[in-house]
C-alpha positions as a printed NumPy array, in Angstrom:
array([[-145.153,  -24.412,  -91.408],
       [-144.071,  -24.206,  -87.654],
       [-146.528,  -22.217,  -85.665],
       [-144.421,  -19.126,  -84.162],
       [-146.857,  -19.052,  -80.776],
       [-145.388,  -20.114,  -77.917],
       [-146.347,  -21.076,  -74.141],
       [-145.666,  -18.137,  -71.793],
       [-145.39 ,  -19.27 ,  -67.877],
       [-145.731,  -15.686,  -66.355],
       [-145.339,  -15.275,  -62.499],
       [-147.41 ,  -12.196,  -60.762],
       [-148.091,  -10.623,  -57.209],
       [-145.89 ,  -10.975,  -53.717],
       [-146.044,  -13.708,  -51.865],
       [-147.362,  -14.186,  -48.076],
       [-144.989,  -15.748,  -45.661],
       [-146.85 ,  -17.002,  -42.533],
       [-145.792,  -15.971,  -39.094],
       [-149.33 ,  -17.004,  -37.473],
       [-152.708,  -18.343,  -38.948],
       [-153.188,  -14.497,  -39.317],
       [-150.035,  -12.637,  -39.532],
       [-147.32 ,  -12.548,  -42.683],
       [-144.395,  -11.047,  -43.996],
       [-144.989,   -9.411,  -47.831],
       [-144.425,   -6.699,  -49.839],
       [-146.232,   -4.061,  -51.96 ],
       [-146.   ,   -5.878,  -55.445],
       [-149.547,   -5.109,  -56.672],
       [-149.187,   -7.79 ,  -59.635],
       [-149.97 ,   -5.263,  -61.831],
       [-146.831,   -5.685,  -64.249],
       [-147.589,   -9.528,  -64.001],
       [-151.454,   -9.393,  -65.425],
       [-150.247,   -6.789,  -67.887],
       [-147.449,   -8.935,  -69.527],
       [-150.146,  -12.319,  -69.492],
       [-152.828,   -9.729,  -71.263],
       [-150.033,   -8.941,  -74.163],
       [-149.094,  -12.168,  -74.556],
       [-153.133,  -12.98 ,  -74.905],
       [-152.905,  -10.336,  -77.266],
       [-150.691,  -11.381,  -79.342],
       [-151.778,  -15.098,  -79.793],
       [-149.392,  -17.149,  -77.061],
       [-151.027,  -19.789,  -74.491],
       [-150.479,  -18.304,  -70.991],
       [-149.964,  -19.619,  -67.71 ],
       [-150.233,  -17.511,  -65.162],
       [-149.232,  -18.197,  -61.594],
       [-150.282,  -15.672,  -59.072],
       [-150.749,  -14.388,  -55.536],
       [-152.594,  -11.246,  -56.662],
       [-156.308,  -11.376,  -57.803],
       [-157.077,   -8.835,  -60.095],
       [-161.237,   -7.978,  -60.399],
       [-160.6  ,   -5.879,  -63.686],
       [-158.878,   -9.609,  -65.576],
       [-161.214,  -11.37 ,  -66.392],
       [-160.438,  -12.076,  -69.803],
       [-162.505,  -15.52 ,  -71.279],
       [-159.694,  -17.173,  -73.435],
       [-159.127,  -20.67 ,  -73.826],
       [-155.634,  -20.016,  -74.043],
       [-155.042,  -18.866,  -70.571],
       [-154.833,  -20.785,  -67.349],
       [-154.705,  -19.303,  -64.142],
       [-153.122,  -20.948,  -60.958],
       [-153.151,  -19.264,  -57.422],
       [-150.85 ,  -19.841,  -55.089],
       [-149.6  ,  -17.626,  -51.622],
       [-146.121,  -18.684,  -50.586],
       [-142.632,  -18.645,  -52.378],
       [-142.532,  -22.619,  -51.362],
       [-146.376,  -23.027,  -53.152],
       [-144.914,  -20.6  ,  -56.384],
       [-141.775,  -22.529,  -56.502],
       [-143.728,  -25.519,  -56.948],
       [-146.253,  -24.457,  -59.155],
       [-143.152,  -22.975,  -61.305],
       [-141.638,  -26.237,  -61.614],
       [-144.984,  -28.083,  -62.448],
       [-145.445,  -26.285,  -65.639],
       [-141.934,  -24.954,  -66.763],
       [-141.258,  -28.339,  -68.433],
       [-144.071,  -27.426,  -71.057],
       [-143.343,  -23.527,  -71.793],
       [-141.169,  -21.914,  -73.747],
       [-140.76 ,  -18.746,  -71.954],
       [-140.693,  -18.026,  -68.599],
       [-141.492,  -14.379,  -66.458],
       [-140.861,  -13.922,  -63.272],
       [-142.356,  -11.193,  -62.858],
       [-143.843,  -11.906,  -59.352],
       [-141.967,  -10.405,  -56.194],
       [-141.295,  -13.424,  -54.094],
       [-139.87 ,  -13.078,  -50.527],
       [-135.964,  -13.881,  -49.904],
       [-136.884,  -15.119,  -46.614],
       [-139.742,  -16.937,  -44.406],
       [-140.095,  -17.815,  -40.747],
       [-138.731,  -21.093,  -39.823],
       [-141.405,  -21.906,  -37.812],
       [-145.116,  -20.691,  -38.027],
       [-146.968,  -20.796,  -34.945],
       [-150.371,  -22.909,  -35.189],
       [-152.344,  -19.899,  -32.9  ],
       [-152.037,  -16.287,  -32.991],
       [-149.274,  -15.291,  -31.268],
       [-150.092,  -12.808,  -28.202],
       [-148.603,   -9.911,  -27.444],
       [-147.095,   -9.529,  -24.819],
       [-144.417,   -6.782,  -23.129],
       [-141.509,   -8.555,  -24.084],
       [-139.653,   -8.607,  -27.364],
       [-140.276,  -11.271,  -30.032],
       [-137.415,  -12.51 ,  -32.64 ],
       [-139.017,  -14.622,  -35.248],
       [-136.026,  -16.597,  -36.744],
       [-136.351,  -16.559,  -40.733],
       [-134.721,  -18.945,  -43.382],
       [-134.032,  -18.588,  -47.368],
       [-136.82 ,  -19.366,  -49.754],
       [-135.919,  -21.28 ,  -52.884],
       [-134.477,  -19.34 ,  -55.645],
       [-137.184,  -19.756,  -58.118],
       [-135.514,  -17.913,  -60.913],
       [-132.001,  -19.434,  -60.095],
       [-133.473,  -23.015,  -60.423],
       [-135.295,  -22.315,  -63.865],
       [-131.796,  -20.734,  -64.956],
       [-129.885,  -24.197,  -64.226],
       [-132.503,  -26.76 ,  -65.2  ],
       [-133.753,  -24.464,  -68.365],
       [-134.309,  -26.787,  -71.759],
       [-132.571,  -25.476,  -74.968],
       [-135.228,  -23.078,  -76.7  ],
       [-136.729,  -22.228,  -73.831],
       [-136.098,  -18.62 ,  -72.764],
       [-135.951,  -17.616,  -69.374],
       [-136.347,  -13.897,  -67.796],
       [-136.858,  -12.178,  -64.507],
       [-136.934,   -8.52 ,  -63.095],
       [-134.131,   -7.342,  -60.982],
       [-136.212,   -4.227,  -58.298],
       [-133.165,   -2.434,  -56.902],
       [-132.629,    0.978,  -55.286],
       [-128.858,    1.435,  -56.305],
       [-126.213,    0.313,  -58.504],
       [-129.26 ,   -0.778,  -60.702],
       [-127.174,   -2.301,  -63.959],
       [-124.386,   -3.434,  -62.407],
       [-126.882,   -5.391,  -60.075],
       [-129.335,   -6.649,  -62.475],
       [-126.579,   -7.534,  -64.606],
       [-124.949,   -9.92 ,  -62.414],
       [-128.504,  -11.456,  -61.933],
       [-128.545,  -11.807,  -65.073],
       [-125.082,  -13.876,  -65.223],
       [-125.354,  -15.812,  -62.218],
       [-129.143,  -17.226,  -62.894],
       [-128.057,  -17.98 ,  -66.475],
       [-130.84 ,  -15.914,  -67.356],
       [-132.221,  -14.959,  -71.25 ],
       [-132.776,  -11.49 ,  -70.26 ],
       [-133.215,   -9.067,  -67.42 ],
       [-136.038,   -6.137,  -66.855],
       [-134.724,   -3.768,  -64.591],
       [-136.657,   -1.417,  -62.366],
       [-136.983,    0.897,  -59.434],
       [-139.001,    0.685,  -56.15 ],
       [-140.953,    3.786,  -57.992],
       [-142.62 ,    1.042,  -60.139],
       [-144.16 ,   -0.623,  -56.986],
       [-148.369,   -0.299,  -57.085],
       [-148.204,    2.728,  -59.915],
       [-150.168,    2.653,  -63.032],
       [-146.317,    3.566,  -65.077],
       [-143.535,    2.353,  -65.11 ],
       [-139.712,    2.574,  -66.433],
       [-137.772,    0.005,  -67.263],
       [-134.286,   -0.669,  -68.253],
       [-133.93 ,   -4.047,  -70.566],
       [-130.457,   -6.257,  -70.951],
       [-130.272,   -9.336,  -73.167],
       [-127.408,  -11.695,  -72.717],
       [-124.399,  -10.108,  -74.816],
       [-127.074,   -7.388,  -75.848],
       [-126.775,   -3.529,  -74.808],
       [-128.89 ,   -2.461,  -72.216],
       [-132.299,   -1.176,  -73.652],
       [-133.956,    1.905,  -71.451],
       [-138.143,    2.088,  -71.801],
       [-138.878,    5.167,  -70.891],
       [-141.91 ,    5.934,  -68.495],
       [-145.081,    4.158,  -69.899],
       [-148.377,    2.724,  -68.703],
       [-147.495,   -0.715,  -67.345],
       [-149.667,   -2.156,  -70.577],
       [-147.353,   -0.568,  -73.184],
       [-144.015,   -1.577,  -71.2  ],
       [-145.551,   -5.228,  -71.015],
       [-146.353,   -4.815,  -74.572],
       [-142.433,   -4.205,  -75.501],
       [-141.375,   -6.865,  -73.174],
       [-143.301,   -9.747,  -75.   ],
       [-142.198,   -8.598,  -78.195],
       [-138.661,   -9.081,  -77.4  ],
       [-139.526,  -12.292,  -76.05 ],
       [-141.193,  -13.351,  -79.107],
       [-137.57 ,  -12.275,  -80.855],
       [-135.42 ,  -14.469,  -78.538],
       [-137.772,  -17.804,  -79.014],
       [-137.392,  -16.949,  -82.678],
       [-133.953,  -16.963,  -82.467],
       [-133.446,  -20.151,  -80.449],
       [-135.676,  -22.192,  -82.49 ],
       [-133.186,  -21.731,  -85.752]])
């Protein structure tokens, strides 16, 4: 009989882009969401590998079946992504990676001074975009979509153009709190609206329609 657990690559925390040795550009993810959905999947029997910028004092769960891998940049994510999505079956990117980094990071603190500074900044991979394209058959990929307007029609076109499994939609209100609400599209599926939970419940849903799509592809 085919085991029915799978291998969950999970993504968590923003990443730091580098201006100076002590300077960065980030954001306010708090990784919560991220250590939540790698607890359910724990939970509910899957390996998990979870990539993350965030340390999180309360996780410290002893399971042979998780693996934890730190990274800080989008570049260092991308490529820890692409290390182990060959051998999952589902992917999360649930981690709030920066669209942009400096172009060139100064080796000393830079010093202020009276005058303005422009720091030039380039596009960081597309993480999600790049699992989307060079995804196996059976393997199901998913990401969130933040956004502060138009929130379907935008997630939903995420959804489309990264050939993505299934989009989580949220708001900017979900940023650091304990709860969260969600609003859930699989491909050619209706959208699905969680209403305002504890991050562990919501992350308790979203695994569990996971666990439906890797059913499905594997028939």
């Amino acid at each position: 009989m085919k085991s029915n657990r799978s291998h969950f690559l999970i993504t968590a925390g923003g990443t730091r882009e580098y201006i100076d040795p002590v300077r960065f550009i980030t954001n306010a993810s708090s990784g919560k969401m991220g250590f939540a959905l790698a607890n359910a999947a724990l939970k509910s029997g899957h390996k998990v590998t979870l990539i993350t910028t965030a340390k999180n004092p309360q996780f410290k769960i002893k399971n042979s079946k998780l693996k934890i891998e730190e990274v800080v940049s989008a570049d260092e994510m991308f490529e820890a992504v692409k290390k182990h999505f060959k051998k999952c079956d589902c992917l999360i990117m649930a981690a709030a990676v920066s669209d942009y980094t400096p172009i060139k990071k100064s080796k000393i603190k830079i010093k202020k001074s009276n005058t303005d500074l422009t720091i030039k900044l380039k596009p960081t991979p597309d993480i999600l975009k790049w699992a989307g394209k060079n995804k196996k058959r059976n393997q199901i990929v998913s990401g969130f979509a933040l956004e502060d307007k138009n929130l379907r029609k935008n997630a939903e076109k995420k959804l489309k153009d990264k050939n993505l499994d299934m989009i989580i939609a949220n708001t900017p209100l979900a940023i650091g709190s304990e709860n969260t609400e969600v609003q859930i599209k699989i491909t050619d599926g209706k959208w699905i609206k969680m209403q305002s939970a504890g991050k562990t419940a919501i992350a308790g849903q979203i695994i569990h329609l996971m666990e439906n799509l890797c059913s499905q592809s594997r028939k």
